[in-house]
Short mmCIF file of C-alpha atoms in Angstrom, two decimals:
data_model
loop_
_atom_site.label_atom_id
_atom_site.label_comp_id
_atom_site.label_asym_id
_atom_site.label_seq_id
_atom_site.Cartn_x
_atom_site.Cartn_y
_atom_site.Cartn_z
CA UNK A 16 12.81 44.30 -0.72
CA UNK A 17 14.31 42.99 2.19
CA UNK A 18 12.86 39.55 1.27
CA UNK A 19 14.97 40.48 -2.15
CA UNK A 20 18.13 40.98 -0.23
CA UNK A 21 17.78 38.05 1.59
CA UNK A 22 17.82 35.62 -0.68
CA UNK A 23 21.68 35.70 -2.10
CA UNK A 24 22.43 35.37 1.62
CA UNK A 25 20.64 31.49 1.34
CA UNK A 26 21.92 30.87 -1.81
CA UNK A 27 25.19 31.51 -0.34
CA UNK A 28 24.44 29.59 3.10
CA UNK A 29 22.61 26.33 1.25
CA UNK A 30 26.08 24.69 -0.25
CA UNK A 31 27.42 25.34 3.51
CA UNK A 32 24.75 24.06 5.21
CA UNK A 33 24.91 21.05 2.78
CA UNK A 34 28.21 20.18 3.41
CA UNK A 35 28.16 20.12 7.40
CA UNK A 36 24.75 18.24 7.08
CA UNK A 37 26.61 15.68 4.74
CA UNK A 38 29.83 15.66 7.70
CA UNK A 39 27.25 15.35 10.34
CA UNK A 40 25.41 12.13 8.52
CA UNK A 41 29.23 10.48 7.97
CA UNK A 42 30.17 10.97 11.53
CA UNK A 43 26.74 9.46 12.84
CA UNK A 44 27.33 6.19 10.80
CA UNK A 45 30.42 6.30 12.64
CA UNK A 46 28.98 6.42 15.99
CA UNK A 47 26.39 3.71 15.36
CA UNK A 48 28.76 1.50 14.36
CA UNK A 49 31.24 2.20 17.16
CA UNK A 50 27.49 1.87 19.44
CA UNK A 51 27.48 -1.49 18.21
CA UNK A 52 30.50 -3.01 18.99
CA UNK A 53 29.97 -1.93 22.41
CA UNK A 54 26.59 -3.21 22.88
CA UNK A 55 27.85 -6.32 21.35
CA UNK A 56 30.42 -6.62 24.33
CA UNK A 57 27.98 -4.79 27.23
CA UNK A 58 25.15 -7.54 26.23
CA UNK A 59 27.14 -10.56 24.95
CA UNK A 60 25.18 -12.82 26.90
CA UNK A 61 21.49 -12.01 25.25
CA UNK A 62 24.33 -12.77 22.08
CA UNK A 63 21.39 -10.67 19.86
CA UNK A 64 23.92 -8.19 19.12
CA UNK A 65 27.30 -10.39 17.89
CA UNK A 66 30.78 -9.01 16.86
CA UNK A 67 33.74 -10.84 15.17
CA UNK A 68 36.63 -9.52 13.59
CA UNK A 69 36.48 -11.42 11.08
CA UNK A 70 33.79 -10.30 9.54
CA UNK A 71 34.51 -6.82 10.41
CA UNK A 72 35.10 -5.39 6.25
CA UNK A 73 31.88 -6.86 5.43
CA UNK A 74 29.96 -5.38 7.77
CA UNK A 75 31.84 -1.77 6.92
CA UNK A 76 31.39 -2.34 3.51
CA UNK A 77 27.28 -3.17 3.54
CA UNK A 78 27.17 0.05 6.13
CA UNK A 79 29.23 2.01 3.36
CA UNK A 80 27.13 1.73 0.42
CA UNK A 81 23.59 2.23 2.95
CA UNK A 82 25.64 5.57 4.09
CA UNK A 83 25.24 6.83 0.15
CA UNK A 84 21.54 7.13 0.93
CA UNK A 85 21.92 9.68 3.34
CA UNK A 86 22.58 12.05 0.37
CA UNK A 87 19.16 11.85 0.02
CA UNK A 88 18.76 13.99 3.83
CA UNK A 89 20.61 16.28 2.16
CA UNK A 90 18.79 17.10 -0.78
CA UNK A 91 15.27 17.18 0.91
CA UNK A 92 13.63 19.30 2.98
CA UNK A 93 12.38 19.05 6.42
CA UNK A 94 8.62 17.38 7.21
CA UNK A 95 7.98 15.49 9.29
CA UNK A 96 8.88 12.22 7.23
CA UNK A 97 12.24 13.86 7.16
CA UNK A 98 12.30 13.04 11.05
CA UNK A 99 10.83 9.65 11.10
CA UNK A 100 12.77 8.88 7.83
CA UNK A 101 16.19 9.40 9.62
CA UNK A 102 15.16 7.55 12.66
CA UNK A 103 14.44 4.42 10.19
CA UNK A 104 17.33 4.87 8.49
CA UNK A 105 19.57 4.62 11.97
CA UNK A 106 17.83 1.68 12.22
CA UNK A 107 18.30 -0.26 8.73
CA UNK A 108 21.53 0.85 8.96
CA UNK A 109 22.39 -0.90 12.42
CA UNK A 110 20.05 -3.70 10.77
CA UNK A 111 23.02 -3.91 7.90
CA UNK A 112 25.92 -3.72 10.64
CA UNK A 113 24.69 -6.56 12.90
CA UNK A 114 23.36 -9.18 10.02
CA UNK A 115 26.72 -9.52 9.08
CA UNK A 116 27.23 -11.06 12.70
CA UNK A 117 24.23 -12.94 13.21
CA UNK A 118 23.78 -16.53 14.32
CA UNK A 119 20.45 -16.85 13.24
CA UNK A 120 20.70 -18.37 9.91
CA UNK A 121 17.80 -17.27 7.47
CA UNK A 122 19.21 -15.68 3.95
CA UNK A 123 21.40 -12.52 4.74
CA UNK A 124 21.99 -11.60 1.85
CA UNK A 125 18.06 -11.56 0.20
CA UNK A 126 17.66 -10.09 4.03
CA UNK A 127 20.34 -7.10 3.09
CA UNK A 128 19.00 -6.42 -0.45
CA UNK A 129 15.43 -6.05 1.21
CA UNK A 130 16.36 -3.84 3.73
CA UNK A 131 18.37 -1.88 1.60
CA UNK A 132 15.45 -1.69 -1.23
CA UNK A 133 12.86 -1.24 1.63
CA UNK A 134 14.50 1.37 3.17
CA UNK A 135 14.83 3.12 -0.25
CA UNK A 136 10.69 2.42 -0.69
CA UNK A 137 9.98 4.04 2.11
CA UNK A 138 12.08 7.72 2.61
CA UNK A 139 11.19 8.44 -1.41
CA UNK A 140 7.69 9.52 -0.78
CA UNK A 141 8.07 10.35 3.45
CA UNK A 142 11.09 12.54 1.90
CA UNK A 143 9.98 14.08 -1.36
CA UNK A 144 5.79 14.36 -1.33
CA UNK A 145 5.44 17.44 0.61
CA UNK A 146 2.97 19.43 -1.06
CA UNK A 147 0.31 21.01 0.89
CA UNK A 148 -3.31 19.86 1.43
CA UNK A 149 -6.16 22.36 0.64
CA UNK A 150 -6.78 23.65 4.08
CA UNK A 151 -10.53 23.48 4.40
CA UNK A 152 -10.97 23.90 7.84
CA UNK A 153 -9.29 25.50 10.58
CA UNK A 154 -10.30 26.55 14.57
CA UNK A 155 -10.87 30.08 15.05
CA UNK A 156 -8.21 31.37 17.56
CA UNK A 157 -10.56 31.40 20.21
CA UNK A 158 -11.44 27.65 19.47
CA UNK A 159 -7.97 25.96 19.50
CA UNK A 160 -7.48 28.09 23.11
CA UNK A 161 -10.43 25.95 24.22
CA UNK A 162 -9.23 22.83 22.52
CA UNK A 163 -5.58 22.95 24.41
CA UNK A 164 -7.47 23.20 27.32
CA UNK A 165 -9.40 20.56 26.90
CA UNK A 166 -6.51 18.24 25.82
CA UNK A 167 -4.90 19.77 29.45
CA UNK A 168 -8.08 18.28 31.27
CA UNK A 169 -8.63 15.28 29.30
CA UNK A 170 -5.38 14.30 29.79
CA UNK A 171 -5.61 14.59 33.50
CA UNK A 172 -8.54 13.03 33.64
CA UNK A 173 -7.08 10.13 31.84
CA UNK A 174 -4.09 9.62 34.02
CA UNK A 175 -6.30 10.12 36.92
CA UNK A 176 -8.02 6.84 35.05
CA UNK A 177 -5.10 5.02 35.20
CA UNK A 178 -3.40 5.81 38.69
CA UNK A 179 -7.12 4.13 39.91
CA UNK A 180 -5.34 0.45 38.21
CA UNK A 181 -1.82 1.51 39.36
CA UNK A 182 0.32 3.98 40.69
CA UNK A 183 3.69 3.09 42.43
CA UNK A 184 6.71 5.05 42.37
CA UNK A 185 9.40 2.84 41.76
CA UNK A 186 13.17 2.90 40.34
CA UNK A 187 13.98 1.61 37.52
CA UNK A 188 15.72 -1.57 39.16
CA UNK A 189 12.14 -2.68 39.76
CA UNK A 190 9.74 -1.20 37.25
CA UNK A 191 10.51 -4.52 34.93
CA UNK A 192 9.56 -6.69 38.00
CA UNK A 193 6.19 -5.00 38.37
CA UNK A 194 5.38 -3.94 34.63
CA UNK A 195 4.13 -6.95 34.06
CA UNK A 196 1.34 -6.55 36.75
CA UNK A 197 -0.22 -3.69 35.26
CA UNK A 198 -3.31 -3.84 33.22
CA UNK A 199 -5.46 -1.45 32.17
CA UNK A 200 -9.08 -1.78 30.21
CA UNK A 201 -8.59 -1.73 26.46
CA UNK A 202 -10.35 2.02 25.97
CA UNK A 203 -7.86 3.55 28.98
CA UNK A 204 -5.09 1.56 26.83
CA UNK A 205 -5.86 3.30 24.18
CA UNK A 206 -6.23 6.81 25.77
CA UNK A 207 -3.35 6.61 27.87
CA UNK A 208 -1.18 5.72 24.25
CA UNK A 209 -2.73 8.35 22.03
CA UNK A 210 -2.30 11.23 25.13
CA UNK A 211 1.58 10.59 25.97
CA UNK A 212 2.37 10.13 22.43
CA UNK A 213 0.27 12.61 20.98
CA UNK A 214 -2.13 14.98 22.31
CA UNK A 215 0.14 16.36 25.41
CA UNK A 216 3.39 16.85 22.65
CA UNK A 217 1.15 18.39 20.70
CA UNK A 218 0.00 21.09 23.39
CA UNK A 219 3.19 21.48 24.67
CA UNK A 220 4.50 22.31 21.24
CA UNK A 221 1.82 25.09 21.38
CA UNK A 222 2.78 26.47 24.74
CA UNK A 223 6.67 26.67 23.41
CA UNK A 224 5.24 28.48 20.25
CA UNK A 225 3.22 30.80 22.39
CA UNK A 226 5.89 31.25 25.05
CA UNK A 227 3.38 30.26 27.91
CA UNK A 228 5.94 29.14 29.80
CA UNK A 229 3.42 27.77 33.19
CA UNK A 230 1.16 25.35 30.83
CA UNK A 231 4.25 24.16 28.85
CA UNK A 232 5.54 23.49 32.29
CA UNK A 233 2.08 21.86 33.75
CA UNK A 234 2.25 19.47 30.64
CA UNK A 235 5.43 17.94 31.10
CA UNK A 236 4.09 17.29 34.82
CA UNK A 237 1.32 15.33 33.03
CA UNK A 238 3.66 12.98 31.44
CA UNK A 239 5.88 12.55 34.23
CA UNK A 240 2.85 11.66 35.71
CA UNK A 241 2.19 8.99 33.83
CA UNK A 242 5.22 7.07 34.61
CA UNK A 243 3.86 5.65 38.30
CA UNK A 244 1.05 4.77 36.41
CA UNK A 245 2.56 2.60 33.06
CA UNK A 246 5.97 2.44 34.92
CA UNK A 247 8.02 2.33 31.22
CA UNK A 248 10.88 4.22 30.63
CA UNK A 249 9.44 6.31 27.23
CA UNK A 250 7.16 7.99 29.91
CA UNK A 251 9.85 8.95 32.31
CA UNK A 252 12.17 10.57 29.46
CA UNK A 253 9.37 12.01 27.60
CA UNK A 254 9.74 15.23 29.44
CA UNK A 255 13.25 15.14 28.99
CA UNK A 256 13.22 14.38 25.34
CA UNK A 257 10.74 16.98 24.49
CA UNK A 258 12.72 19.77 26.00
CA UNK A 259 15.53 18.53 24.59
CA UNK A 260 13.89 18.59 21.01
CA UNK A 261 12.71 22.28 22.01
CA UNK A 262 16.48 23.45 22.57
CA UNK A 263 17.91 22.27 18.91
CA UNK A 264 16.30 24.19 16.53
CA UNK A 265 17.39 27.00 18.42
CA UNK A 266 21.20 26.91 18.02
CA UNK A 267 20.92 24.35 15.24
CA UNK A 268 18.99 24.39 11.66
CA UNK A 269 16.15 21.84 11.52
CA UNK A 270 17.59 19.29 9.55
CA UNK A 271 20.61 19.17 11.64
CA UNK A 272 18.51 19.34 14.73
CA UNK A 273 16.58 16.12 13.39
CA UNK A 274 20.42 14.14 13.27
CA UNK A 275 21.38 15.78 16.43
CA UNK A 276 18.35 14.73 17.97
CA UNK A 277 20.16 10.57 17.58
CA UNK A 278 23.66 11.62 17.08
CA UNK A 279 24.31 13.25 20.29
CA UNK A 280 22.73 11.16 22.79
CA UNK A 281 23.90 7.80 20.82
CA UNK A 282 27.49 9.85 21.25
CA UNK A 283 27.33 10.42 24.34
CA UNK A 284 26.86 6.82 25.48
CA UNK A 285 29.87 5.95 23.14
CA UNK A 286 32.24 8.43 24.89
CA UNK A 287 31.63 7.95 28.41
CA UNK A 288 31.75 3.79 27.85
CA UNK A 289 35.24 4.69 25.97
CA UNK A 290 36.21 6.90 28.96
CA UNK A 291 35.03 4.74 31.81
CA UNK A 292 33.85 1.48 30.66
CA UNK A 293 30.63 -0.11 32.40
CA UNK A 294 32.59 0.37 35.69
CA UNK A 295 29.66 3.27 36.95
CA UNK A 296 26.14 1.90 37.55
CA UNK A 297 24.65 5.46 36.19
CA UNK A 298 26.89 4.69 32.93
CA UNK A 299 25.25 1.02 32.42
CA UNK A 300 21.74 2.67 32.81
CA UNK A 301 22.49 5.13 30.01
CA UNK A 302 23.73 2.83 27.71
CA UNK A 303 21.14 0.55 28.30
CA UNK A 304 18.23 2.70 27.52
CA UNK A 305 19.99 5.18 24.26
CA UNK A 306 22.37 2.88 22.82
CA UNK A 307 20.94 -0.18 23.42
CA UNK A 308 17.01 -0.10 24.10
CA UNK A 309 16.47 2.87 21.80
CA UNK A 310 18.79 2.31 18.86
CA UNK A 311 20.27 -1.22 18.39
CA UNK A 312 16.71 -3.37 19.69
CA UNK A 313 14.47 -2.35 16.84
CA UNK A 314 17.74 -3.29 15.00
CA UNK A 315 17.01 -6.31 16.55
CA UNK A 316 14.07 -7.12 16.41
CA UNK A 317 14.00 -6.58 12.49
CA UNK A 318 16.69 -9.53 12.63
CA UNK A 319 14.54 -12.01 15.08
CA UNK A 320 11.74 -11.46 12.82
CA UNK A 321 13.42 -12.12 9.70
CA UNK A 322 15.02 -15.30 11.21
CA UNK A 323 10.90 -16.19 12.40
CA UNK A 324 9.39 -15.80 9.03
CA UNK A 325 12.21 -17.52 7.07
CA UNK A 326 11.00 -20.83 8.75
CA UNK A 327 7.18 -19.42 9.29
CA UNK A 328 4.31 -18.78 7.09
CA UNK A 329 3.46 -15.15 6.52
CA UNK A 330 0.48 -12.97 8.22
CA UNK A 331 -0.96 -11.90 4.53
CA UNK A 332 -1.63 -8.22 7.26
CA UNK A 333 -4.12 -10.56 9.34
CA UNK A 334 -2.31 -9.36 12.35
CA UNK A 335 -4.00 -5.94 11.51
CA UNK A 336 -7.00 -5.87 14.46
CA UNK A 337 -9.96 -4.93 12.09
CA UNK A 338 -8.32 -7.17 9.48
CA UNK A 339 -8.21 -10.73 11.38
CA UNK A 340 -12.02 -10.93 12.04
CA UNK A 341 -12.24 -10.76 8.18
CA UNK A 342 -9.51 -13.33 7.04
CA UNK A 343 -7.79 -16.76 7.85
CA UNK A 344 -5.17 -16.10 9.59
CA UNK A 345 -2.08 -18.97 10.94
CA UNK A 346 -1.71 -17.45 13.89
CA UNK A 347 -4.02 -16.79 17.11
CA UNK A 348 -1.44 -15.14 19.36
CA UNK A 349 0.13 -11.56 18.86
CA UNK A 350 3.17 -11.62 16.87
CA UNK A 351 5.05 -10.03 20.05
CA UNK A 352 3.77 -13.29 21.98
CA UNK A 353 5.06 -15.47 19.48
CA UNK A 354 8.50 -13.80 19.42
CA UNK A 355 8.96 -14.29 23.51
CA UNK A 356 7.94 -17.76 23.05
CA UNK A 357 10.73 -18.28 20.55
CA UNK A 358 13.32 -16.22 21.21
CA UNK A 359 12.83 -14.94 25.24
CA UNK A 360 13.50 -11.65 24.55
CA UNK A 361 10.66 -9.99 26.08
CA UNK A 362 7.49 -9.23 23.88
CA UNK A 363 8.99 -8.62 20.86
CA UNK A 364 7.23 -5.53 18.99
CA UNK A 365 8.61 -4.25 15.97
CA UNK A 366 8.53 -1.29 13.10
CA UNK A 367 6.47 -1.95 10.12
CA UNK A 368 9.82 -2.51 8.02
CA UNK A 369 9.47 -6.35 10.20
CA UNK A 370 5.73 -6.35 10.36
CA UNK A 371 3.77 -4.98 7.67
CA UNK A 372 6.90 -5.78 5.55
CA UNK A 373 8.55 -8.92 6.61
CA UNK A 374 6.21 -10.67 8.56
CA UNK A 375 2.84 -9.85 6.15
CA UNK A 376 4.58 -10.37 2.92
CA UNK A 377 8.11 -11.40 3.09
CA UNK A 378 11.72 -10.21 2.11
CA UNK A 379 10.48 -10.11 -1.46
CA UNK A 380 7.80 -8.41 -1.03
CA UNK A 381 8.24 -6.37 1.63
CA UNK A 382 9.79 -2.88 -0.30
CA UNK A 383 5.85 -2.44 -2.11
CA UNK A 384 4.29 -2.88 1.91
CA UNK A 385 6.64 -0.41 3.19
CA UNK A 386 6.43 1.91 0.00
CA UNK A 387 2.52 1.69 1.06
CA UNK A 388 3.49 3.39 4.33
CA UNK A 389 5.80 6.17 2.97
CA UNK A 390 2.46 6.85 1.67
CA UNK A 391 0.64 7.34 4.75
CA UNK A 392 3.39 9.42 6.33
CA UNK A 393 3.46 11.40 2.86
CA UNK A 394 0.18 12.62 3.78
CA UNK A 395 1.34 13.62 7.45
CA UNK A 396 3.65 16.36 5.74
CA UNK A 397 0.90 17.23 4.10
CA UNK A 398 -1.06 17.60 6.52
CA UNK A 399 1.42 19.55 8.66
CA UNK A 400 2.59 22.03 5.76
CA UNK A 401 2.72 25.61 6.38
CA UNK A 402 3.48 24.87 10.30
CA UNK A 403 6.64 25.67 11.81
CA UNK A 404 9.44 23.06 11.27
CA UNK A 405 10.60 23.52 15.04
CA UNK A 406 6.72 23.00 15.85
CA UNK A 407 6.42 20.06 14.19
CA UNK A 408 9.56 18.72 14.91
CA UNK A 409 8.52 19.39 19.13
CA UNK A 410 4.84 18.03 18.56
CA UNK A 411 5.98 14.93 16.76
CA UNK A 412 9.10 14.39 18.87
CA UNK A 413 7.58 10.84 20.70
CA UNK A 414 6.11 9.29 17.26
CA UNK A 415 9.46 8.35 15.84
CA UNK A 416 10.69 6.48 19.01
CA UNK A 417 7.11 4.74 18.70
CA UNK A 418 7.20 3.83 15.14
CA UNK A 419 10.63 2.32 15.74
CA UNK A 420 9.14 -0.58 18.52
CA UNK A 421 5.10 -0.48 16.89
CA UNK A 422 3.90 -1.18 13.46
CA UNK A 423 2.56 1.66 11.40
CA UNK A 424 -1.37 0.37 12.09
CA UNK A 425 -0.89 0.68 15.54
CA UNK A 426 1.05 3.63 15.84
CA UNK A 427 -1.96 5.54 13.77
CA UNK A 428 -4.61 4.05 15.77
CA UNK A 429 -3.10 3.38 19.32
CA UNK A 430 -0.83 5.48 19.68
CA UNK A 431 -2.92 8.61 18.60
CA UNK A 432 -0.51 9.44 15.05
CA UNK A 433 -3.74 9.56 13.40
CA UNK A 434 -4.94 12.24 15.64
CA UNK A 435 -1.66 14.05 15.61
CA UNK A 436 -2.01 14.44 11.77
CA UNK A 437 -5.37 15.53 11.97
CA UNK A 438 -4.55 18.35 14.98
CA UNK A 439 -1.61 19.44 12.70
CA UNK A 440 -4.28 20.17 9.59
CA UNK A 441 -6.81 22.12 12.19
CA UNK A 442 -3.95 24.19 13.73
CA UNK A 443 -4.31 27.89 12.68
CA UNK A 444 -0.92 28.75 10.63
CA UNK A 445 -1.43 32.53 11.55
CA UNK A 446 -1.39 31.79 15.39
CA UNK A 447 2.56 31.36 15.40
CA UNK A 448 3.35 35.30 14.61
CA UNK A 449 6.10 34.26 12.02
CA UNK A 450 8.52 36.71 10.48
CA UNK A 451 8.42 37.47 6.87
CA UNK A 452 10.79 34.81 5.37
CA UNK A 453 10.41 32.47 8.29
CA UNK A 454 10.00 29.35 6.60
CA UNK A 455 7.91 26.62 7.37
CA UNK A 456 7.94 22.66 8.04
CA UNK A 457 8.19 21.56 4.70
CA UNK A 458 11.22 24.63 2.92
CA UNK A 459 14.19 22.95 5.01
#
């Protein structure tokens, strides 16, 4: 009955919610543009990120008709492709803003219809193919108790691994200066990428459920941990970033936290440089790593790959690991190799929208590679349905910043996504004591 009652009360809220979702989505176009233009000025000397005046109402015009696809994160429900969907779609849409002021001079307009198409490709299924997997197999209770604490001890096992290569606490002024010095077998590689990016979100997402406050706390020492030993900045934050991800979807729906989760830090870099310029060192750092290293560079790099492969014969997927044994492939370096060769930015990785779509099969091509994808991320929500949204939302909080900088193939394999999905199909549903009417990852 009281499920009965209920439900007038969201029929009433859901046109609401809508609406503030769809006000929330406008003024986050806003503040990547207005990001933009200030990374544009901030960095005018790497001139990646270019801004003229001139060209100023066609680059609000291309960003205006992306924006109507953001009716489509109003009209779906939260999964996980939900989250990684909006994160891509930040990024295609900063894509659309800055080609209009590029130098580099491949096809912008075939570039824009691509993006545009691909972008479209990929959030239809990662969106809309929710439906849940026949759950053949979950741990007993007792079982996934034993598993956390197992991740717990292989995890600090692993970084125990890696502080035996390096450990150095550093600032940030010179973690770029000795980043380059560190190097690690490829197995540790691999395990220290699939624990901070997977297996200790994962079992910190399950301490938060459970409200075991010390090993949710003893986790996010792990990955602070790991930043002496890989010295980046993604394993510095990570603790950060997780807690933050933990606090939305408690004074915010889940949808909302997802844009929340971009809008407010990217907002917060705009209003303090509008308030006090790059005059404050701690300012400059800010802006460097939200607004400018974690939302306009994979921007970027979808741009420096573009120009690359306009002029450069595509990788037909060879640069796939277990693929290039099997095939003739042009090239003998990494693709990230090639792009600091070319364009000294640094080794240039880059989302699958550059590499298994531009750089495999082209501009023309590229919307049926990425489409592939949604695919594969389609069967993450799968995967994942009947979990909490908040829990899934906490657990896969690092993946989207990863899938931004790494293609898909690498995220799944490297990075430990792969594992993630399969830990979200084993997880008992019944061990998160939900109320009746709670709903889960994929009703939002």
């Amino acid at each position: 009955m009281n499920g009965l009652r209920d439900r007038p009360l969201l029929a009433s809220r859901w046109p609401h919610d809508r609406l503030w979702l769809a006000a929330l989505l406008c003024l986050h176009v806003v503040a990547c543009c207005v990001s933009l233009i200030y990374v544009a000025d901030f960095y005018a000397q790497l001139e990646v990120v270019m801004f003229d005046k001139a060209h100023l109402p066609a680059a609000m015009l291309s960003v205006a008709l992306f924006a109507i696809v953001s009716v489509l994160f109003t009209v779906s429900r939260f999964s996980f492709g939900y989250f990684l969907g909006f994160y891509f779609y930040s990024m295609i849409l900063s894509y659309l803003w800055l080609l209009e002021f590029s130098k580099f001079p491949y096809d912008h307009t075939l570039a824009a219809v691509a993006a545009f198409v691909s972008a479209l490709a990929f959030l239809v299924p990662a969106l809309f193919i929710t439906s849940p997997i026949r759950t053949r197999f979950t741990l007993p209770a007792r079982a996934f108790d034993h598993l956390l604490s197992l991740i717990l001890t292989l995890a600090a096992a692993i970084i125990a691994s890696g502080a035996l290569y390096n450990f150095r606490l550093v600032g940030l002024a010179d973690m770029y200066n000795l980043r380059g010095n560190v190097l690690f077998p490829t197995w540790l590689s691999y395990a220290i990428g699939a624990t901070s990016s997977a297996l200790l979100p994962f079992a910190f997402a399950c301490f938060v459920a459970r409200r075991n406050h010390w090993r949710a706390a003893a986790v996010l020492l792990l990955l602070l941990l790991l930043y002496p030993v890989t010295l980046t900045k993604s394993a510095l934050f990570a603790p950060l970033w997780l807690l933050f991800l933990a606090l939305l979807p408690r004074f915010f729906p889940d949808r909302t936290s997802v844009v929340l989760s971009l809008f407010l830090p990217l907002s917060a870099g705009v209003i303090m440089v509008a308030l006090a310029g790059f005059s404050h060192e701690p300012i400059k750092q800010y802006f460097g790593a939200i607004n400018f290293r974690m939302m306009a560079f994979p921007a970027v790099a979808l741009d420096v790959y573009s120009d690359f492969f306009s002029t450069h014969g595509h990788t037909h997927f060879c640069q796939i690991w277990f693929l290039k044994p099997l095939m003739a492939c042009p090239y003998h370096e990494y693709l990230s190799t090639m792009m600091e060769k070319t364009y000294r930015l640094g080794n240039l990785n880059a989302s699958l929208f550059a590499t298994e779509g531009i750089a495999s099969v082209g501009p023309l091509l590229a919307p049926l590679a990425v489409f592939a994808c949604g695919l594969v991320i389609s069967i993450a929500n799968r995967l994942s349905s009947g979990l909490p949204a908040e829990f899934v939302l906490v657990s896969g909080g690092i993946l989207p910043q990863v899938f931004l900088n790494v293609p898909l193939t690498t995220t799944l394999l490297t990075n430990g996504a792969a594992l993630l999905f399969l830990l979200w199909y084993i997880t008992p549903r019944d061990m998160f004591g939900r109320k009746p009417g709670k709903e889960s990852a994929a009703s939002r």
